[in-house]
mmCIF file of C-alpha atoms and ligand atoms in Angstrom:
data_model
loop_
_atom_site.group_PDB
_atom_site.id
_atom_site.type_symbol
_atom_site.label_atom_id
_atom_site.label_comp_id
_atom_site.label_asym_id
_atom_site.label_seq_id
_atom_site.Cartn_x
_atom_site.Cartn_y
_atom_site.Cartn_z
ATOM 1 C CA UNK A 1 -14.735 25.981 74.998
ATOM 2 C CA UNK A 2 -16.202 22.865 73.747
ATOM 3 C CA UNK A 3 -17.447 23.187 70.004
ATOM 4 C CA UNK A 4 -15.301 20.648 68.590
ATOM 5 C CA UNK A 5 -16.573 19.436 64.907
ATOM 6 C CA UNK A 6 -15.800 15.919 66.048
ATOM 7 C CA UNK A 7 -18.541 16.106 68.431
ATOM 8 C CA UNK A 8 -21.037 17.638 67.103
ATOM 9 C CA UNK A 9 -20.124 19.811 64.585
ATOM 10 C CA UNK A 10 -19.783 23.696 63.491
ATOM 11 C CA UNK A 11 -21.427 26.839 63.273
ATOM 12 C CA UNK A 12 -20.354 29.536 61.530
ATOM 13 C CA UNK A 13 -21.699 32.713 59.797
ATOM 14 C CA UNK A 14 -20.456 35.998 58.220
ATOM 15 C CA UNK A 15 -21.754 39.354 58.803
ATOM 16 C CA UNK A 16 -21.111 42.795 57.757
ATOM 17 C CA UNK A 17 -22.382 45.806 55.736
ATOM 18 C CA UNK A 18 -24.023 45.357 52.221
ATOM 19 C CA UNK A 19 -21.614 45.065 49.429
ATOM 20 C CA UNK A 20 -18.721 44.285 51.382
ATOM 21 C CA UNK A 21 -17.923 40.771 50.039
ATOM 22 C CA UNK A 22 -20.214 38.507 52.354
ATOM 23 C CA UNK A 23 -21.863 36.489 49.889
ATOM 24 C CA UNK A 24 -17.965 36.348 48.030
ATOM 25 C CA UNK A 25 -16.613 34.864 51.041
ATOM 26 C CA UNK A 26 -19.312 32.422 52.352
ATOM 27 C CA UNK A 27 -18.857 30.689 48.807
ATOM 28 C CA UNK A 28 -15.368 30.569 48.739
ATOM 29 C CA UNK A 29 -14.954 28.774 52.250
ATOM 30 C CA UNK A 30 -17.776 26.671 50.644
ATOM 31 C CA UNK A 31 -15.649 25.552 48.259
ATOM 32 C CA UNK A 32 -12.310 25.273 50.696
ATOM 33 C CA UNK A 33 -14.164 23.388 53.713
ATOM 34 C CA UNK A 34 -15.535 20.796 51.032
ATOM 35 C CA UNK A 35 -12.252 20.340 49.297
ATOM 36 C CA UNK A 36 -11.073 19.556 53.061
ATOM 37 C CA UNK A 37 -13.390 16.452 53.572
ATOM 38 C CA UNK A 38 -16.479 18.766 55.730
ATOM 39 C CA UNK A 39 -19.479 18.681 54.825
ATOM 40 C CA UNK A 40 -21.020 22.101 54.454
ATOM 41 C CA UNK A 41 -24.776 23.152 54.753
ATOM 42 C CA UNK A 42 -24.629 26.780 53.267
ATOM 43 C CA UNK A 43 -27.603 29.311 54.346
ATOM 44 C CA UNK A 44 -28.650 31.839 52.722
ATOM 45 C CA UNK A 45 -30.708 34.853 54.796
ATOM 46 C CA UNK A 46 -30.024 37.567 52.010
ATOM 47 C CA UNK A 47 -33.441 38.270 50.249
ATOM 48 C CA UNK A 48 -31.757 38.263 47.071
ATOM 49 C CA UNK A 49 -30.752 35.113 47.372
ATOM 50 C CA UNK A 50 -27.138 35.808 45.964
ATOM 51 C CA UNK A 51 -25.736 32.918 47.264
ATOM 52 C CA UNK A 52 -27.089 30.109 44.847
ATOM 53 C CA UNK A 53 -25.452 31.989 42.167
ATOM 54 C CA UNK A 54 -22.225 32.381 43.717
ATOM 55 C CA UNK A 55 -22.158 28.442 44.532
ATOM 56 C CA UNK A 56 -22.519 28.012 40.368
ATOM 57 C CA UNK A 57 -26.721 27.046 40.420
ATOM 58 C CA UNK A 58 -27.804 28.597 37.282
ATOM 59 C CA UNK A 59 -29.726 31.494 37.261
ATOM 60 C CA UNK A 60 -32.865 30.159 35.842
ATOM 61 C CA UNK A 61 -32.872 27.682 39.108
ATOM 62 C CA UNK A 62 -31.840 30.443 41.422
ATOM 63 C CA UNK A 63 -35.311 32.520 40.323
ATOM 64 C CA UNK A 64 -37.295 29.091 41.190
ATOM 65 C CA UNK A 65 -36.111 28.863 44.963
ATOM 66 C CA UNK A 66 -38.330 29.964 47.386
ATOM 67 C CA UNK A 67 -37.012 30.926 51.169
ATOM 68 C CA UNK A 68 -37.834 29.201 54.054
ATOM 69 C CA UNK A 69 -39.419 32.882 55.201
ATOM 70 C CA UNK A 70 -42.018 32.602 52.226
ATOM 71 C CA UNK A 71 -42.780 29.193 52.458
ATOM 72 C CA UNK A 72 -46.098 29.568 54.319
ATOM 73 C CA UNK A 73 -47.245 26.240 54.406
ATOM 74 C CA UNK A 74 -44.080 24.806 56.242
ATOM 75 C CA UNK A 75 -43.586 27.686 58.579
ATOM 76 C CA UNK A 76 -47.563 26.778 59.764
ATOM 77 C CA UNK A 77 -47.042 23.101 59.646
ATOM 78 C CA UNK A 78 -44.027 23.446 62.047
ATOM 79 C CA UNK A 79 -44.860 26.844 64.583
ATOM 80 C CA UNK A 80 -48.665 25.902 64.721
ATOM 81 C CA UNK A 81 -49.568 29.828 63.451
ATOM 82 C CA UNK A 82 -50.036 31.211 60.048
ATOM 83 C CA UNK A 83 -47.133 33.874 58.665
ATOM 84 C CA UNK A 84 -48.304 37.665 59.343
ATOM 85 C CA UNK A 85 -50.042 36.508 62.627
ATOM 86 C CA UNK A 86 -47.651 38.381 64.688
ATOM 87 C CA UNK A 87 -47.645 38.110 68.406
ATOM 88 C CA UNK A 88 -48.314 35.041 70.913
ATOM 89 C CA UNK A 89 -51.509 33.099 69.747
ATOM 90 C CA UNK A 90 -50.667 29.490 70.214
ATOM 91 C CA UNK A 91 -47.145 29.503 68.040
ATOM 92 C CA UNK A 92 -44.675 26.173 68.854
ATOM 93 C CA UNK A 93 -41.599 27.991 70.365
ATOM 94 C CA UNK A 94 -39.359 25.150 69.163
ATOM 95 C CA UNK A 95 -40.480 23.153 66.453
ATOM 96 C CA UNK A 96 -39.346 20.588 64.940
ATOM 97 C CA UNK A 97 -36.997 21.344 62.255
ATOM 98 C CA UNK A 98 -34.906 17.918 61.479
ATOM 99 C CA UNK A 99 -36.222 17.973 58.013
ATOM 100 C CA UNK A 100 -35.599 20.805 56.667
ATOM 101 C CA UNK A 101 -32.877 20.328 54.890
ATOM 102 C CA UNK A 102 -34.199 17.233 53.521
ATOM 103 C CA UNK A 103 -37.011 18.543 52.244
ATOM 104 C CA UNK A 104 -36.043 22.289 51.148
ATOM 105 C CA UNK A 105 -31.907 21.852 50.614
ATOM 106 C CA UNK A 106 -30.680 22.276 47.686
ATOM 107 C CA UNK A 107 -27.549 19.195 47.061
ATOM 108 C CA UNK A 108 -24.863 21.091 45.014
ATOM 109 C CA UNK A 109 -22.058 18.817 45.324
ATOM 110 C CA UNK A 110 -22.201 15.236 47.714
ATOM 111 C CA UNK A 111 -20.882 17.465 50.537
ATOM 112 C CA UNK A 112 -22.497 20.512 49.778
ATOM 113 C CA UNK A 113 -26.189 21.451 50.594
ATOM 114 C CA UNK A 114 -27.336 25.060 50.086
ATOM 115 C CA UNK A 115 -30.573 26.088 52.386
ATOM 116 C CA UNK A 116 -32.125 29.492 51.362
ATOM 117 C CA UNK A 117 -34.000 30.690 54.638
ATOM 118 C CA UNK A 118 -34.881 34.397 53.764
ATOM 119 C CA UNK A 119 -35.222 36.428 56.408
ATOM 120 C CA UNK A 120 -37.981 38.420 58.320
ATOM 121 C CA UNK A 121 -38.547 42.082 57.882
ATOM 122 C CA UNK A 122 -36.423 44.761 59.323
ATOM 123 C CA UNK A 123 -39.564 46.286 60.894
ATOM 124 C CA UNK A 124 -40.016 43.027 62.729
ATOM 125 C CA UNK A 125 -36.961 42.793 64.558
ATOM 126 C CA UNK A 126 -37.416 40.919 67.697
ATOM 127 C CA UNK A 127 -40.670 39.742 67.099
ATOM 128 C CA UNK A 128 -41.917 36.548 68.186
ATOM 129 C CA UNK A 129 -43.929 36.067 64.842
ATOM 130 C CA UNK A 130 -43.825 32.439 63.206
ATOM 131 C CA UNK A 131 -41.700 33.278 60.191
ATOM 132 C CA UNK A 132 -38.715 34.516 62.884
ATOM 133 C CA UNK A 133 -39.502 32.062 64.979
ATOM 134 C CA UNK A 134 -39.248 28.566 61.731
ATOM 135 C CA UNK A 135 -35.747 30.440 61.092
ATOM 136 C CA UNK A 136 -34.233 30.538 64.164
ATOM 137 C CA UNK A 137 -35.257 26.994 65.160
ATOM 138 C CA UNK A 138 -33.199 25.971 61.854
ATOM 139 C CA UNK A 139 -29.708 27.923 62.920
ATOM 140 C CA UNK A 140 -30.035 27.077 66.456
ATOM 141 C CA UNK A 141 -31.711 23.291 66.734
ATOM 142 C CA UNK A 142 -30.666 22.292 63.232
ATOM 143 C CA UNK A 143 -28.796 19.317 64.297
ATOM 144 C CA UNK A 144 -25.436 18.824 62.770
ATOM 145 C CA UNK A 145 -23.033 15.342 63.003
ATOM 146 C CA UNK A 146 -19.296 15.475 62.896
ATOM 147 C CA UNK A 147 -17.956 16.803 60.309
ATOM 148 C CA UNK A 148 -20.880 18.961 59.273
ATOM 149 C CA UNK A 149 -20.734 22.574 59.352
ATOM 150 C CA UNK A 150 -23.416 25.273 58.737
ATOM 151 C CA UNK A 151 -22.005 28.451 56.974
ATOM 152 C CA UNK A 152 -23.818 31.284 56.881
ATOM 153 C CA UNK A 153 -24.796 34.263 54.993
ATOM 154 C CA UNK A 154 -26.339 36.709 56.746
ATOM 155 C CA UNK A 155 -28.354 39.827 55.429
ATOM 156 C CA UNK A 156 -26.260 42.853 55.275
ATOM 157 C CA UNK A 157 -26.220 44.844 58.288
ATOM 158 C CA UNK A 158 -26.392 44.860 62.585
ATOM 159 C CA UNK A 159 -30.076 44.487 62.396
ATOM 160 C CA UNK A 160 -29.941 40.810 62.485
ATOM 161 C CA UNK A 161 -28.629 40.350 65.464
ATOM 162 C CA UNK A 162 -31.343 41.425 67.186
ATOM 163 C CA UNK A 163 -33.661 38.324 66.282
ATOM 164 C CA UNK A 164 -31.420 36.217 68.062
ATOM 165 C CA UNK A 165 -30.608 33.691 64.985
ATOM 166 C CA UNK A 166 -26.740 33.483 65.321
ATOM 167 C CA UNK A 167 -27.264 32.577 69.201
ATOM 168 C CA UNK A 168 -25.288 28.965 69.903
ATOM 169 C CA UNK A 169 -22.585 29.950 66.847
ATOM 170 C CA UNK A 170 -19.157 29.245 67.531
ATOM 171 C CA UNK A 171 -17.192 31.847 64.944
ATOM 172 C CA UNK A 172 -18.742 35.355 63.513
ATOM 173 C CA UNK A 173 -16.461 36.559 60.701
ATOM 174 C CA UNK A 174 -17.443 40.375 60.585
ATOM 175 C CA UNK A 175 -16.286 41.606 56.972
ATOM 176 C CA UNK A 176 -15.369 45.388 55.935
ATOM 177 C CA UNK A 177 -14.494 47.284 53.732
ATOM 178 C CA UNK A 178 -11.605 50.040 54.771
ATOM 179 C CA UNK A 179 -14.264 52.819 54.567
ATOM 180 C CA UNK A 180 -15.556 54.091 57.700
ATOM 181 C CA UNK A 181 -19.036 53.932 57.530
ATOM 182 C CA UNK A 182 -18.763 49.723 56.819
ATOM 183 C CA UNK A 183 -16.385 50.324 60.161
ATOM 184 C CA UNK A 184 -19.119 51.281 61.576
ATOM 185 C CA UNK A 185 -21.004 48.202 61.008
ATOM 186 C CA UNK A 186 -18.309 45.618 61.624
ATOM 187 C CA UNK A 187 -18.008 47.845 64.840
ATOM 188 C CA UNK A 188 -21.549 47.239 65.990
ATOM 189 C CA UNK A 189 -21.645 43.707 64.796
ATOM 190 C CA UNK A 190 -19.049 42.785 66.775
ATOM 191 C CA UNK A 191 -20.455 44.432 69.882
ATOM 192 C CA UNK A 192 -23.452 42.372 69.397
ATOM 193 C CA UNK A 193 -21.387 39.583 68.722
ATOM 194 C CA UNK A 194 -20.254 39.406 71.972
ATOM 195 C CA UNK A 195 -23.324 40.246 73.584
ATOM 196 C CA UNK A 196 -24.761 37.353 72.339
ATOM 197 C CA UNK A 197 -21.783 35.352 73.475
ATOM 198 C CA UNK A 198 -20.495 34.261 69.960
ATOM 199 C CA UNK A 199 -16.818 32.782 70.860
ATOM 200 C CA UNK A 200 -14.986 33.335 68.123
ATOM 201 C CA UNK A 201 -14.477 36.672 65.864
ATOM 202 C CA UNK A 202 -12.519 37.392 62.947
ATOM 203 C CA UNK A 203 -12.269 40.905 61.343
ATOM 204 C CA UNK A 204 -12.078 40.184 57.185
ATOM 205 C CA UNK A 205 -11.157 43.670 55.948
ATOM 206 C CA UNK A 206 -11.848 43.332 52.286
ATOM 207 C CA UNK A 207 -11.239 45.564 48.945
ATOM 208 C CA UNK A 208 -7.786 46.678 50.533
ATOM 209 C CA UNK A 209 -6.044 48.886 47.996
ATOM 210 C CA UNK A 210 -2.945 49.253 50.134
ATOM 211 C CA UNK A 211 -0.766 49.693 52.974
ATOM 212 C CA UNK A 212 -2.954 53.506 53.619
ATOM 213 C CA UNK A 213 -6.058 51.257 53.917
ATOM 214 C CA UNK A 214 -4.751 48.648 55.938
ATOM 215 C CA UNK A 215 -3.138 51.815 58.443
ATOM 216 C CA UNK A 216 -6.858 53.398 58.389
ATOM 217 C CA UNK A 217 -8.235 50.308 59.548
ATOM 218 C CA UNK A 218 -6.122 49.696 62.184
ATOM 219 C CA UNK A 219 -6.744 53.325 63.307
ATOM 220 C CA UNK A 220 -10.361 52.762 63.347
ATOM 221 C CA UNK A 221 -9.708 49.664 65.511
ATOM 222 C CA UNK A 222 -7.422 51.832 68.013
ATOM 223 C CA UNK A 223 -9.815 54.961 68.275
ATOM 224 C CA UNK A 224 -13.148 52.596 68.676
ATOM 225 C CA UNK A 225 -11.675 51.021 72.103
ATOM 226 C CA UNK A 226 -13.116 47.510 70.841
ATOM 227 C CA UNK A 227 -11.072 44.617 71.957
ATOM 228 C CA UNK A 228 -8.489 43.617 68.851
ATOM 229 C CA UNK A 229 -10.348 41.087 67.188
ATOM 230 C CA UNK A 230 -8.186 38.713 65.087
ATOM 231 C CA UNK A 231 -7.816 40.796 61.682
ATOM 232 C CA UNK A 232 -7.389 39.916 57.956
ATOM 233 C CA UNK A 233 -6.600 41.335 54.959
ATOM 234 C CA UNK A 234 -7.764 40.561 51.790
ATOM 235 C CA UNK A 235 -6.551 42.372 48.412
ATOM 236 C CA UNK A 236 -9.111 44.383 45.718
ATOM 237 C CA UNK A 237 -8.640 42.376 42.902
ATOM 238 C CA UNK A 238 -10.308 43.087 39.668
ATOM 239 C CA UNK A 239 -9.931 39.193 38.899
ATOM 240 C CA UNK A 240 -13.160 38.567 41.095
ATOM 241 C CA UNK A 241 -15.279 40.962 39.234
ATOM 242 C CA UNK A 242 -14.554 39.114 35.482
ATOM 243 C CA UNK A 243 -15.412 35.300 37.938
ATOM 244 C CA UNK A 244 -18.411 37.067 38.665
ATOM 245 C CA UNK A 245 -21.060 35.310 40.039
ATOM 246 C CA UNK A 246 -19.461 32.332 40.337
ATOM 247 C CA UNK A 247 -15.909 32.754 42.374
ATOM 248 C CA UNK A 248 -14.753 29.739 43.415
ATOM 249 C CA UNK A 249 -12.118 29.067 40.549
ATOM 250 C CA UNK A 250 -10.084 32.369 41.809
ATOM 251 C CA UNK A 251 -8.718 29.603 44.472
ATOM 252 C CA UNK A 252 -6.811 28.061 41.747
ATOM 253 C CA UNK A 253 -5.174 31.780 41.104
ATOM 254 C CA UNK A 254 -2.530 32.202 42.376
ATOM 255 C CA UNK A 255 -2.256 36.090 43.692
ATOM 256 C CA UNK A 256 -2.256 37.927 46.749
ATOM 257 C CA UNK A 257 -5.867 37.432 46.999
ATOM 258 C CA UNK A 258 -6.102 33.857 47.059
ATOM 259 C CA UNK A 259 -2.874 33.574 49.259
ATOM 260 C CA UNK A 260 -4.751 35.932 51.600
ATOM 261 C CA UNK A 261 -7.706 33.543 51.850
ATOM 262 C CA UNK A 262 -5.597 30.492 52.315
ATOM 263 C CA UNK A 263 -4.295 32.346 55.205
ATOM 264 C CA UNK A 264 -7.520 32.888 57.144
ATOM 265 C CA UNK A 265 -8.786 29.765 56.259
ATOM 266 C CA UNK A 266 -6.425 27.754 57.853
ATOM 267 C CA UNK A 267 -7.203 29.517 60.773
ATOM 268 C CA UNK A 268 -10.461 28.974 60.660
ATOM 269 C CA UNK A 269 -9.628 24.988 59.794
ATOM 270 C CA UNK A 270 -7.812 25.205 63.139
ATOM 271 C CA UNK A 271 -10.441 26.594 64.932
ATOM 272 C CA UNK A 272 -12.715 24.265 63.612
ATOM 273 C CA UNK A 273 -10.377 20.755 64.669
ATOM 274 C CA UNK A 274 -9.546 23.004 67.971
ATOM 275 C CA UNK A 275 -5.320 22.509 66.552
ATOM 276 C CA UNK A 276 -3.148 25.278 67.517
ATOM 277 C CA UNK A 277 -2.572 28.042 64.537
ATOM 278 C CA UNK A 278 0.946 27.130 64.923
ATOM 279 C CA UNK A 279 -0.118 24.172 62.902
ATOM 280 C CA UNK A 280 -1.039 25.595 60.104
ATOM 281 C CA UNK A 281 1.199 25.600 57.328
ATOM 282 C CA UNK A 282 1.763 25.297 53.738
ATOM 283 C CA UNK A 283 0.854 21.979 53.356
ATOM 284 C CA UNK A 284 -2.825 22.680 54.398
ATOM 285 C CA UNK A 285 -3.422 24.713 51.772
ATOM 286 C CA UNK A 286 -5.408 22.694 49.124
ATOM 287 C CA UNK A 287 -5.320 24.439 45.755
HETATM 288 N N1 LIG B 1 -11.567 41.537 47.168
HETATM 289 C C1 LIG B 1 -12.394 42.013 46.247
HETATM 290 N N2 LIG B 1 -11.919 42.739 45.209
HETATM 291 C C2 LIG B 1 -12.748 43.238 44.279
HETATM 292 N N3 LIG B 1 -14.066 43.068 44.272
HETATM 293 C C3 LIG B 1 -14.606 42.340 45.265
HETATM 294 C C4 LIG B 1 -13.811 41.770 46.299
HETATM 295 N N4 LIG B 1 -14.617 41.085 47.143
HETATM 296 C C5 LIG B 1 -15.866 41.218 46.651
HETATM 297 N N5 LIG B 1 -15.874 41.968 45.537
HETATM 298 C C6 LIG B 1 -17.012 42.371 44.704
HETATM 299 O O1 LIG B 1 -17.857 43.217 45.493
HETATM 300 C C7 LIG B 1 -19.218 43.040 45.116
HETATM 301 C C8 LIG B 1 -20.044 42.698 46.343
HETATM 302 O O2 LIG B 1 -19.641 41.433 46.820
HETATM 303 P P1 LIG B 1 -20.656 40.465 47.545
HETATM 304 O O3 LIG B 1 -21.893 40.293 46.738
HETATM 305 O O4 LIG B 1 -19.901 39.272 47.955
HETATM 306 O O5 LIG B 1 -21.003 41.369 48.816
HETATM 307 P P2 LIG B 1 -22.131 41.145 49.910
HETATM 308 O O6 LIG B 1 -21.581 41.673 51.183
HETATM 309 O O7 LIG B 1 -22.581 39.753 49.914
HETATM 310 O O8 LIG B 1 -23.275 42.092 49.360
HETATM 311 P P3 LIG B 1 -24.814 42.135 49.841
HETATM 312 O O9 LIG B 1 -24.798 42.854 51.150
HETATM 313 O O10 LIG B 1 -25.474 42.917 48.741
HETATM 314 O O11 LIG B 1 -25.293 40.728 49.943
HETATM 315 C C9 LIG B 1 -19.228 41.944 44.073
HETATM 316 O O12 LIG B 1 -19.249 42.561 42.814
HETATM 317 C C10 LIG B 1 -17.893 41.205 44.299
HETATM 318 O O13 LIG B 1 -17.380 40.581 43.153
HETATM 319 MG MG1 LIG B 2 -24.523 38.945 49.667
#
């Protein structure tokens, strides 16, 4: 599997059900892959736009940002068709995208970029309307040099998968909660994962009270017939709720939580530099 960040660098996003601790994790591993020397292009598809806030951009910035989705004037000036058109009509199937980032990221830190792209309606899944079609050119064509890595936040739920934007990625992290119907969704994400050939996948079971959840979980995994994915599991901890919105200084906690995290993100790091997990030790941990 060639996806080596050397090359050409890394594409990653995280899925799951709403509330489950997307947005949480996306700025964390923000915050971990920068501290390690990559330099990270976050995107945001939630419509709430959660994401700035969690990466420490003040509120009254946050409100000003509009998404790539609502930016008519770009979305005409690259797909040749207005937003709302809908079907066909003479729409650019892959336009040029190279600066977007330029012109809409926002720079957080010198190796930090945060892109808010929206996202399409529900209603439209599938659709080959211009809006769909700007935000899929930027997560597939979006072209990244070594070192770089796109992280992504995806809008809660399967639906997404549908439009095709995570197509090309090289790791999904599906997270859960231990409840069944968020299960559910990691579930179906995952299926879709795979039928959109996604390589890598990592479960990130989240809000785990204790050993009962963890068993449940595993349970869930057994009864469903999916193939194991690679699982994690990451402690409730009230300490994120007082951080609130802005995380990131939980890393320099220490707790189960944050050891937790460490954990799956040096897997992740060795993913990323294709190293064996056997490599992994203490001394990549950077906090
Ligand atoms: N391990 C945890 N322990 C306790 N609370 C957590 C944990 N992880 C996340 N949370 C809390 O859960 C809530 C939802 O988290 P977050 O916003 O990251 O979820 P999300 O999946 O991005 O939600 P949405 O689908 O609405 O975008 C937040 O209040 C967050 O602080
Ligand atoms: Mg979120």
């Amino acid at each position: 599997m060639k996806n080596k960040t050397n090359e050409r660098g890394f594409r990653l996003a995280v899925a799951g059900k709403g509330g489950v601790g997307k947005t949480t994790l996306v700025a964390l591993l923000a915050e971990l892959l920068t501290h390690s020397g990559y330099r990270v292009l976050a995107a945001d598809e939630d419509p709430q736009m959660n994401l700035a806030l969690s990466l420490g951009v003040p509120l009254e910035e946050a409100e000003k940002i509009v998404p790539l989705s609502r930016n008519k004037a770009y979305i005409e000036e690259k797909t040749g068709a207005k937003p709302g058109s809908g079907w066909g009509g003479l729409l650019r199937l892959n336009p040029d995208v190279s600066d977007v980032v330029q012109r809409f990221g926002l720079q957080l830190k010198p190796n930090l970029s945060l892109l808010a792209m929206g996202s399409v309606d529900q209603a439209a899944t599938g659709c080959l309307c211009p809006e769909n079609n700007l935000l899929k050119a930027v997560m597939r064509f979006i072209v990244l040099k070594p070192g770089e890595i796109i992280l992504v936040d995806t809008q809660a739920g399967p639906e997404h998968f549908g439009r095709g934007v995570l197509k090309g990625f090289s790791l999904l992290l599906v997270v859960t909660e231990p409840t069944s119907t968020a299960l559910h969704v990691a579930q179906k994400s995952m299926t879709l994962a795979r039928q959109l050939a996604i390589p890598h996948l990592k479960l990130v079971v989240n809000k785990v009270r204790g050993e009962e959840d963890q068993n449940r979980v595993k349970a869930f995994i057994e009864r469903s017939g999916i193939e194991r994915p690679a699982s994690y599991f990451l402690p409730y901890t009230a300490d994120l709720l007082a951080l609130e919105p802005t995380v990131g200084s939980i890393l320099t906690q220490e707790g189960k939580f944050t050891e937790a995290i460490q954990e799956l993100f040096c897997d992740i790091k060795m993913l990323i530099s294709e190293k064996s997990a056997s490599t992994c030790s203490s001394v990549d941990k950077i906090f």
